[in-house]
């Protein structure tokens, strides 16, 4: 029985399924395989989660629960927007480092077609976008503008997630150590890239329509 | 028989499989389903592609073939680095718009564990990174530095792909039109965000180790 140190079967199923989904993708993993790896009877999966889609929903629930903490901007009104971004980036990097498999499953599965939970996904993403609106407006960008909201928030998230998605490849090509020092500097680089980039976007807003050299 | 307008069966299989993989994920699609949707006999899939993994490899081959054109930087030495980025971003946006399903499949499947083509994937990505090195060095960043190479290239790609990955969600939330005008402005915003961000990173290199406010 694997993972037997992980306490109750409900948690063990979730933990094992998250690891398998991250490695192979949700669709490639069967309940039988999850049950075997978690060392539980397959009936337990039905009992706790009503099947595989129920597990995915529980994985996403956990993801969004932790993820929301990353963006706790309501506490940040006293901080400058630069400090907010700095804090969010560091939180986000820490979160993905600590919960890599959970984050990868959410990132990989969110855009795929799972009709049973499509509504649920859209709601959770809308909540996240709503959270970002306050911060975006502090950079003199328009939070109701699909162009700006559709670039700014998703760009930040994807830059950070991308690094973890291709980590095995980066490791292979650059023979790097993905240690504390690396991630400290990584978060710092992303903060700079994003902050200077967003300020450039805000400045550009005032010259919109002007030609750029090509 | 669906897709019967699409010429020869080999191409029809590839086209149909790309659409199905994009929608459901590679692992969720069976050869039987591909054969049925493409209107071919299942034996044809074995004949042309030796099975499902062979189709995925052909999809990735096509992706990388087109994708490499996006980064034809050898022709760009006469241009300023800003013009190169501007051109690459516009190429990349056009490429993903024109080949959305192909791009989504490559993006989704590249980090997943498919041992049969792991070596192949690493080679193609290494080639892409090699192509980016010349451009990166023109921004006074170090192309051998995993931190800079691991941030700059992947950030640019992920920012653009992310928009297409969450387009149905953006459409739902913002009720936007993803037309030519949108993508013109989108490419312009990404160019600004990336260029100003990368310049900020290059400037920061010289003060590395200095504390940032937090």
PDB file of N, CA, C and O in Angstrom, chain B residues 85-132:
ATOM      1  N   UNK B  85      11.363  42.109 -31.751  1.00  0.00           N
ATOM      2  CA  UNK B  85      10.329  41.668 -30.810  1.00  0.00           C
ATOM      3  C   UNK B  85       8.944  41.981 -31.365  1.00  0.00           C
ATOM      4  O   UNK B  85       8.043  41.143 -31.338  1.00  0.00           O
ATOM      5  N   UNK B  86       8.823  43.187 -31.884  1.00  0.00           N
ATOM      6  CA  UNK B  86       7.553  43.595 -32.491  1.00  0.00           C
ATOM      7  C   UNK B  86       7.124  42.591 -33.578  1.00  0.00           C
ATOM      8  O   UNK B  86       5.979  42.129 -33.617  1.00  0.00           O
ATOM      9  N   UNK B  87       8.068  42.204 -34.411  1.00  0.00           N
ATOM     10  CA  UNK B  87       7.786  41.275 -35.509  1.00  0.00           C
ATOM     11  C   UNK B  87       7.457  39.876 -34.977  1.00  0.00           C
ATOM     12  O   UNK B  87       6.502  39.233 -35.425  1.00  0.00           O
ATOM     13  N   UNK B  88       8.253  39.420 -34.020  1.00  0.00           N
ATOM     14  CA  UNK B  88       8.027  38.082 -33.462  1.00  0.00           C
ATOM     15  C   UNK B  88       6.653  37.998 -32.802  1.00  0.00           C
ATOM     16  O   UNK B  88       5.921  37.025 -32.989  1.00  0.00           O
ATOM     17  N   UNK B  89       6.308  39.021 -32.038  1.00  0.00           N
ATOM     18  CA  UNK B  89       5.010  38.998 -31.350  1.00  0.00           C
ATOM     19  C   UNK B  89       3.872  38.975 -32.370  1.00  0.00           C
ATOM     20  O   UNK B  89       2.937  38.169 -32.247  1.00  0.00           O
ATOM     21  N   UNK B  90       3.958  39.803 -33.379  1.00  0.00           N
ATOM     22  CA  UNK B  90       2.895  39.820 -34.395  1.00  0.00           C
ATOM     23  C   UNK B  90       2.839  38.491 -35.147  1.00  0.00           C
ATOM     24  O   UNK B  90       1.757  37.954 -35.394  1.00  0.00           O
ATOM     25  N   UNK B  91       3.998  37.945 -35.484  1.00  0.00           N
ATOM     26  CA  UNK B  91       4.031  36.621 -36.119  1.00  0.00           C
ATOM     27  C   UNK B  91       3.378  35.560 -35.233  1.00  0.00           C
ATOM     28  O   UNK B  91       2.620  34.708 -35.700  1.00  0.00           O
ATOM     29  N   UNK B  92       3.728  35.629 -33.964  1.00  0.00           N
ATOM     30  CA  UNK B  92       3.266  34.607 -33.030  1.00  0.00           C
ATOM     31  C   UNK B  92       1.748  34.693 -32.840  1.00  0.00           C
ATOM     32  O   UNK B  92       1.052  33.663 -32.834  1.00  0.00           O
ATOM     33  N   UNK B  93       1.250  35.889 -32.722  1.00  0.00           N
ATOM     34  CA  UNK B  93      -0.199  36.070 -32.576  1.00  0.00           C
ATOM     35  C   UNK B  93      -0.911  35.572 -33.837  1.00  0.00           C
ATOM     36  O   UNK B  93      -1.899  34.833 -33.746  1.00  0.00           O
ATOM     37  N   UNK B  94      -0.391  35.940 -34.997  1.00  0.00           N
ATOM     38  CA  UNK B  94      -0.982  35.454 -36.256  1.00  0.00           C
ATOM     39  C   UNK B  94      -0.934  33.937 -36.329  1.00  0.00           C
ATOM     40  O   UNK B  94      -1.908  33.288 -36.730  1.00  0.00           O
ATOM     41  N   UNK B  95       0.209  33.386 -35.967  1.00  0.00           N
ATOM     42  CA  UNK B  95       0.364  31.932 -36.013  1.00  0.00           C
ATOM     43  C   UNK B  95      -0.658  31.232 -35.116  1.00  0.00           C
ATOM     44  O   UNK B  95      -1.319  30.276 -35.540  1.00  0.00           O
ATOM     45  N   UNK B  96      -0.808  31.704 -33.897  1.00  0.00           N
ATOM     46  CA  UNK B  96      -1.733  31.035 -32.982  1.00  0.00           C
ATOM     47  C   UNK B  96      -3.182  31.262 -33.392  1.00  0.00           C
ATOM     48  O   UNK B  96      -4.018  30.371 -33.256  1.00  0.00           O
ATOM     49  N   UNK B  97      -3.473  32.441 -33.932  1.00  0.00           N
ATOM     50  CA  UNK B  97      -4.839  32.674 -34.451  1.00  0.00           C
ATOM     51  C   UNK B  97      -5.165  31.719 -35.589  1.00  0.00           C
ATOM     52  O   UNK B  97      -6.268  31.188 -35.673  1.00  0.00           O
ATOM     53  N   UNK B  98      -4.209  31.548 -36.499  1.00  0.00           N
ATOM     54  CA  UNK B  98      -4.447  30.746 -37.701  1.00  0.00           C
ATOM     55  C   UNK B  98      -4.438  29.252 -37.379  1.00  0.00           C
ATOM     56  O   UNK B  98      -5.124  28.471 -38.029  1.00  0.00           O
ATOM     57  N   UNK B  99      -3.636  28.875 -36.386  1.00  0.00           N
ATOM     58  CA  UNK B  99      -3.465  27.448 -36.067  1.00  0.00           C
ATOM     59  C   UNK B  99      -3.776  27.189 -34.602  1.00  0.00           C
ATOM     60  O   UNK B  99      -2.978  26.584 -33.882  1.00  0.00           O
ATOM     61  N   UNK B 100      -4.932  27.681 -34.151  1.00  0.00           N
ATOM     62  CA  UNK B 100      -5.211  27.647 -32.718  1.00  0.00           C
ATOM     63  C   UNK B 100      -5.189  26.226 -32.161  1.00  0.00           C
ATOM     64  O   UNK B 100      -4.551  25.964 -31.139  1.00  0.00           O
ATOM     65  N   UNK B 101      -5.846  25.304 -32.837  1.00  0.00           N
ATOM     66  CA  UNK B 101      -5.921  23.948 -32.290  1.00  0.00           C
ATOM     67  C   UNK B 101      -4.544  23.288 -32.245  1.00  0.00           C
ATOM     68  O   UNK B 101      -4.168  22.663 -31.259  1.00  0.00           O
ATOM     69  N   UNK B 102      -3.805  23.438 -33.316  1.00  0.00           N
ATOM     70  CA  UNK B 102      -2.451  22.901 -33.371  1.00  0.00           C
ATOM     71  C   UNK B 102      -1.605  23.452 -32.224  1.00  0.00           C
ATOM     72  O   UNK B 102      -0.903  22.704 -31.517  1.00  0.00           O
ATOM     73  N   UNK B 103      -1.667  24.766 -32.027  1.00  0.00           N
ATOM     74  CA  UNK B 103      -0.871  25.414 -30.990  1.00  0.00           C
ATOM     75  C   UNK B 103      -1.289  24.957 -29.597  1.00  0.00           C
ATOM     76  O   UNK B 103      -0.445  24.724 -28.726  1.00  0.00           O
ATOM     77  N   UNK B 104      -2.594  24.808 -29.385  1.00  0.00           N
ATOM     78  CA  UNK B 104      -3.078  24.391 -28.068  1.00  0.00           C
ATOM     79  C   UNK B 104      -2.641  22.961 -27.750  1.00  0.00           C
ATOM     80  O   UNK B 104      -2.276  22.646 -26.630  1.00  0.00           O
ATOM     81  N   UNK B 105      -2.694  22.094 -28.742  1.00  0.00           N
ATOM     82  CA  UNK B 105      -2.268  20.711 -28.504  1.00  0.00           C
ATOM     83  C   UNK B 105      -0.788  20.687 -28.121  1.00  0.00           C
ATOM     84  O   UNK B 105      -0.403  20.059 -27.131  1.00  0.00           O
ATOM     85  N   UNK B 106       0.039  21.392 -28.885  1.00  0.00           N
ATOM     86  CA  UNK B 106       1.473  21.407 -28.578  1.00  0.00           C
ATOM     87  C   UNK B 106       1.706  21.967 -27.178  1.00  0.00           C
ATOM     88  O   UNK B 106       2.444  21.395 -26.373  1.00  0.00           O
ATOM     89  N   UNK B 107       1.048  23.074 -26.875  1.00  0.00           N
ATOM     90  CA  UNK B 107       1.246  23.722 -25.583  1.00  0.00           C
ATOM     91  C   UNK B 107       0.795  22.816 -24.430  1.00  0.00           C
ATOM     92  O   UNK B 107       1.464  22.705 -23.409  1.00  0.00           O
ATOM     93  N   UNK B 108      -0.328  22.161 -24.620  1.00  0.00           N
ATOM     94  CA  UNK B 108      -0.857  21.317 -23.553  1.00  0.00           C
ATOM     95  C   UNK B 108      -0.049  20.039 -23.373  1.00  0.00           C
ATOM     96  O   UNK B 108       0.122  19.566 -22.258  1.00  0.00           O
ATOM     97  N   UNK B 109       0.412  19.476 -24.466  1.00  0.00           N
ATOM     98  CA  UNK B 109       1.029  18.150 -24.375  1.00  0.00           C
ATOM     99  C   UNK B 109       2.535  18.199 -24.100  1.00  0.00           C
ATOM    100  O   UNK B 109       3.089  17.238 -23.585  1.00  0.00           O
ATOM    101  N   UNK B 110       3.179  19.299 -24.447  1.00  0.00           N
ATOM    102  CA  UNK B 110       4.646  19.326 -24.307  1.00  0.00           C
ATOM    103  C   UNK B 110       5.135  18.962 -22.905  1.00  0.00           C
ATOM    104  O   UNK B 110       6.084  18.198 -22.779  1.00  0.00           O
ATOM    105  N   UNK B 111       4.517  19.478 -21.844  1.00  0.00           N
ATOM    106  CA  UNK B 111       5.071  19.138 -20.532  1.00  0.00           C
ATOM    107  C   UNK B 111       4.579  17.810 -19.972  1.00  0.00           C
ATOM    108  O   UNK B 111       5.083  17.376 -18.939  1.00  0.00           O
ATOM    109  N   UNK B 112       3.657  17.170 -20.621  1.00  0.00           N
ATOM    110  CA  UNK B 112       3.130  15.922 -20.056  1.00  0.00           C
ATOM    111  C   UNK B 112       4.088  14.762 -20.333  1.00  0.00           C
ATOM    112  O   UNK B 112       4.938  14.831 -21.206  1.00  0.00           O
ATOM    113  N   UNK B 113       3.901  13.725 -19.567  1.00  0.00           N
ATOM    114  CA  UNK B 113       4.813  12.596 -19.557  1.00  0.00           C
ATOM    115  C   UNK B 113       4.445  11.604 -20.670  1.00  0.00           C
ATOM    116  O   UNK B 113       3.559  10.787 -20.517  1.00  0.00           O
ATOM    117  N   UNK B 114       5.110  11.737 -21.807  1.00  0.00           N
ATOM    118  CA  UNK B 114       4.939  10.758 -22.887  1.00  0.00           C
ATOM    119  C   UNK B 114       6.334  10.216 -23.223  1.00  0.00           C
ATOM    120  O   UNK B 114       7.010  10.770 -24.104  1.00  0.00           O
ATOM    121  N   UNK B 115       6.759   9.171 -22.506  1.00  0.00           N
ATOM    122  CA  UNK B 115       8.148   8.685 -22.591  1.00  0.00           C
ATOM    123  C   UNK B 115       8.582   8.390 -24.030  1.00  0.00           C
ATOM    124  O   UNK B 115       9.737   8.649 -24.385  1.00  0.00           O
ATOM    125  N   UNK B 116       7.657   7.927 -24.859  1.00  0.00           N
ATOM    126  CA  UNK B 116       8.030   7.548 -26.226  1.00  0.00           C
ATOM    127  C   UNK B 116       8.601   8.722 -27.024  1.00  0.00           C
ATOM    128  O   UNK B 116       9.374   8.513 -27.953  1.00  0.00           O
ATOM    129  N   UNK B 117       8.171   9.938 -26.692  1.00  0.00           N
ATOM    130  CA  UNK B 117       8.650  11.081 -27.478  1.00  0.00           C
ATOM    131  C   UNK B 117       9.321  12.141 -26.599  1.00  0.00           C
ATOM    132  O   UNK B 117       9.460  13.304 -27.006  1.00  0.00           O
ATOM    133  N   UNK B 118       9.774  11.743 -25.425  1.00  0.00           N
ATOM    134  CA  UNK B 118      10.397  12.708 -24.505  1.00  0.00           C
ATOM    135  C   UNK B 118      11.658  13.314 -25.116  1.00  0.00           C
ATOM    136  O   UNK B 118      11.874  14.531 -25.056  1.00  0.00           O
ATOM    137  N   UNK B 119      12.490  12.470 -25.702  1.00  0.00           N
ATOM    138  CA  UNK B 119      13.745  12.900 -26.312  1.00  0.00           C
ATOM    139  C   UNK B 119      13.460  13.882 -27.460  1.00  0.00           C
ATOM    140  O   UNK B 119      14.085  14.933 -27.579  1.00  0.00           O
ATOM    141  N   UNK B 120      12.502  13.482 -28.280  1.00  0.00           N
ATOM    142  CA  UNK B 120      12.092  14.317 -29.413  1.00  0.00           C
ATOM    143  C   UNK B 120      11.653  15.715 -28.966  1.00  0.00           C
ATOM    144  O   UNK B 120      12.078  16.728 -29.531  1.00  0.00           O
ATOM    145  N   UNK B 121      10.827  15.759 -27.923  1.00  0.00           N
ATOM    146  CA  UNK B 121      10.361  17.045 -27.400  1.00  0.00           C
ATOM    147  C   UNK B 121      11.532  17.904 -26.927  1.00  0.00           C
ATOM    148  O   UNK B 121      11.599  19.093 -27.241  1.00  0.00           O
ATOM    149  N   UNK B 122      12.426  17.297 -26.158  1.00  0.00           N
ATOM    150  CA  UNK B 122      13.553  18.065 -25.597  1.00  0.00           C
ATOM    151  C   UNK B 122      14.409  18.656 -26.714  1.00  0.00           C
ATOM    152  O   UNK B 122      14.844  19.806 -26.636  1.00  0.00           O
ATOM    153  N   UNK B 123      14.606  17.886 -27.777  1.00  0.00           N
ATOM    154  CA  UNK B 123      15.414  18.372 -28.904  1.00  0.00           C
ATOM    155  C   UNK B 123      14.775  19.590 -29.564  1.00  0.00           C
ATOM    156  O   UNK B 123      15.447  20.575 -29.864  1.00  0.00           O
ATOM    157  N   UNK B 124      13.466  19.479 -29.807  1.00  0.00           N
ATOM    158  CA  UNK B 124      12.799  20.584 -30.494  1.00  0.00           C
ATOM    159  C   UNK B 124      12.811  21.856 -29.640  1.00  0.00           C
ATOM    160  O   UNK B 124      12.984  22.950 -30.155  1.00  0.00           O
ATOM    161  N   UNK B 125      12.595  21.699 -28.345  1.00  0.00           N
ATOM    162  CA  UNK B 125      12.609  22.863 -27.453  1.00  0.00           C
ATOM    163  C   UNK B 125      14.012  23.466 -27.381  1.00  0.00           C
ATOM    164  O   UNK B 125      14.182  24.696 -27.387  1.00  0.00           O
ATOM    165  N   UNK B 126      15.033  22.607 -27.342  1.00  0.00           N
ATOM    166  CA  UNK B 126      16.415  23.111 -27.314  1.00  0.00           C
ATOM    167  C   UNK B 126      16.706  23.946 -28.552  1.00  0.00           C
ATOM    168  O   UNK B 126      17.360  24.986 -28.480  1.00  0.00           O
ATOM    169  N   UNK B 127      16.228  23.481 -29.690  1.00  0.00           N
ATOM    170  CA  UNK B 127      16.430  24.237 -30.926  1.00  0.00           C
ATOM    171  C   UNK B 127      15.782  25.621 -30.845  1.00  0.00           C
ATOM    172  O   UNK B 127      16.346  26.617 -31.281  1.00  0.00           O
ATOM    173  N   UNK B 128      14.572  25.644 -30.269  1.00  0.00           N
ATOM    174  CA  UNK B 128      13.882  26.921 -30.129  1.00  0.00           C
ATOM    175  C   UNK B 128      14.644  27.868 -29.215  1.00  0.00           C
ATOM    176  O   UNK B 128      14.791  29.054 -29.508  1.00  0.00           O
ATOM    177  N   UNK B 129      15.126  27.324 -28.087  1.00  0.00           N
ATOM    178  CA  UNK B 129      15.869  28.149 -27.137  1.00  0.00           C
ATOM    179  C   UNK B 129      17.131  28.692 -27.800  1.00  0.00           C
ATOM    180  O   UNK B 129      17.475  29.868 -27.641  1.00  0.00           O
ATOM    181  N   UNK B 130      17.788  27.834 -28.578  1.00  0.00           N
ATOM    182  CA  UNK B 130      18.997  28.275 -29.289  1.00  0.00           C
ATOM    183  C   UNK B 130      18.685  29.469 -30.194  1.00  0.00           C
ATOM    184  O   UNK B 130      19.439  30.430 -30.268  1.00  0.00           O
ATOM    185  N   UNK B 131      17.540  29.415 -30.846  1.00  0.00           N
ATOM    186  CA  UNK B 131      17.136  30.508 -31.732  1.00  0.00           C
ATOM    187  C   UNK B 131      16.929  31.819 -30.983  1.00  0.00           C
ATOM    188  O   UNK B 131      17.107  32.901 -31.528  1.00  0.00           O
ATOM    189  N   UNK B 132      16.454  31.702 -29.737  1.00  0.00           N
ATOM    190  CA  UNK B 132      16.157  32.898 -28.948  1.00  0.00           C
ATOM    191  C   UNK B 132      17.426  33.538 -28.388  1.00  0.00           C
ATOM    192  O   UNK B 132      17.416  34.710 -27.999  1.00  0.00           O
TER     193      UNK B 132
END
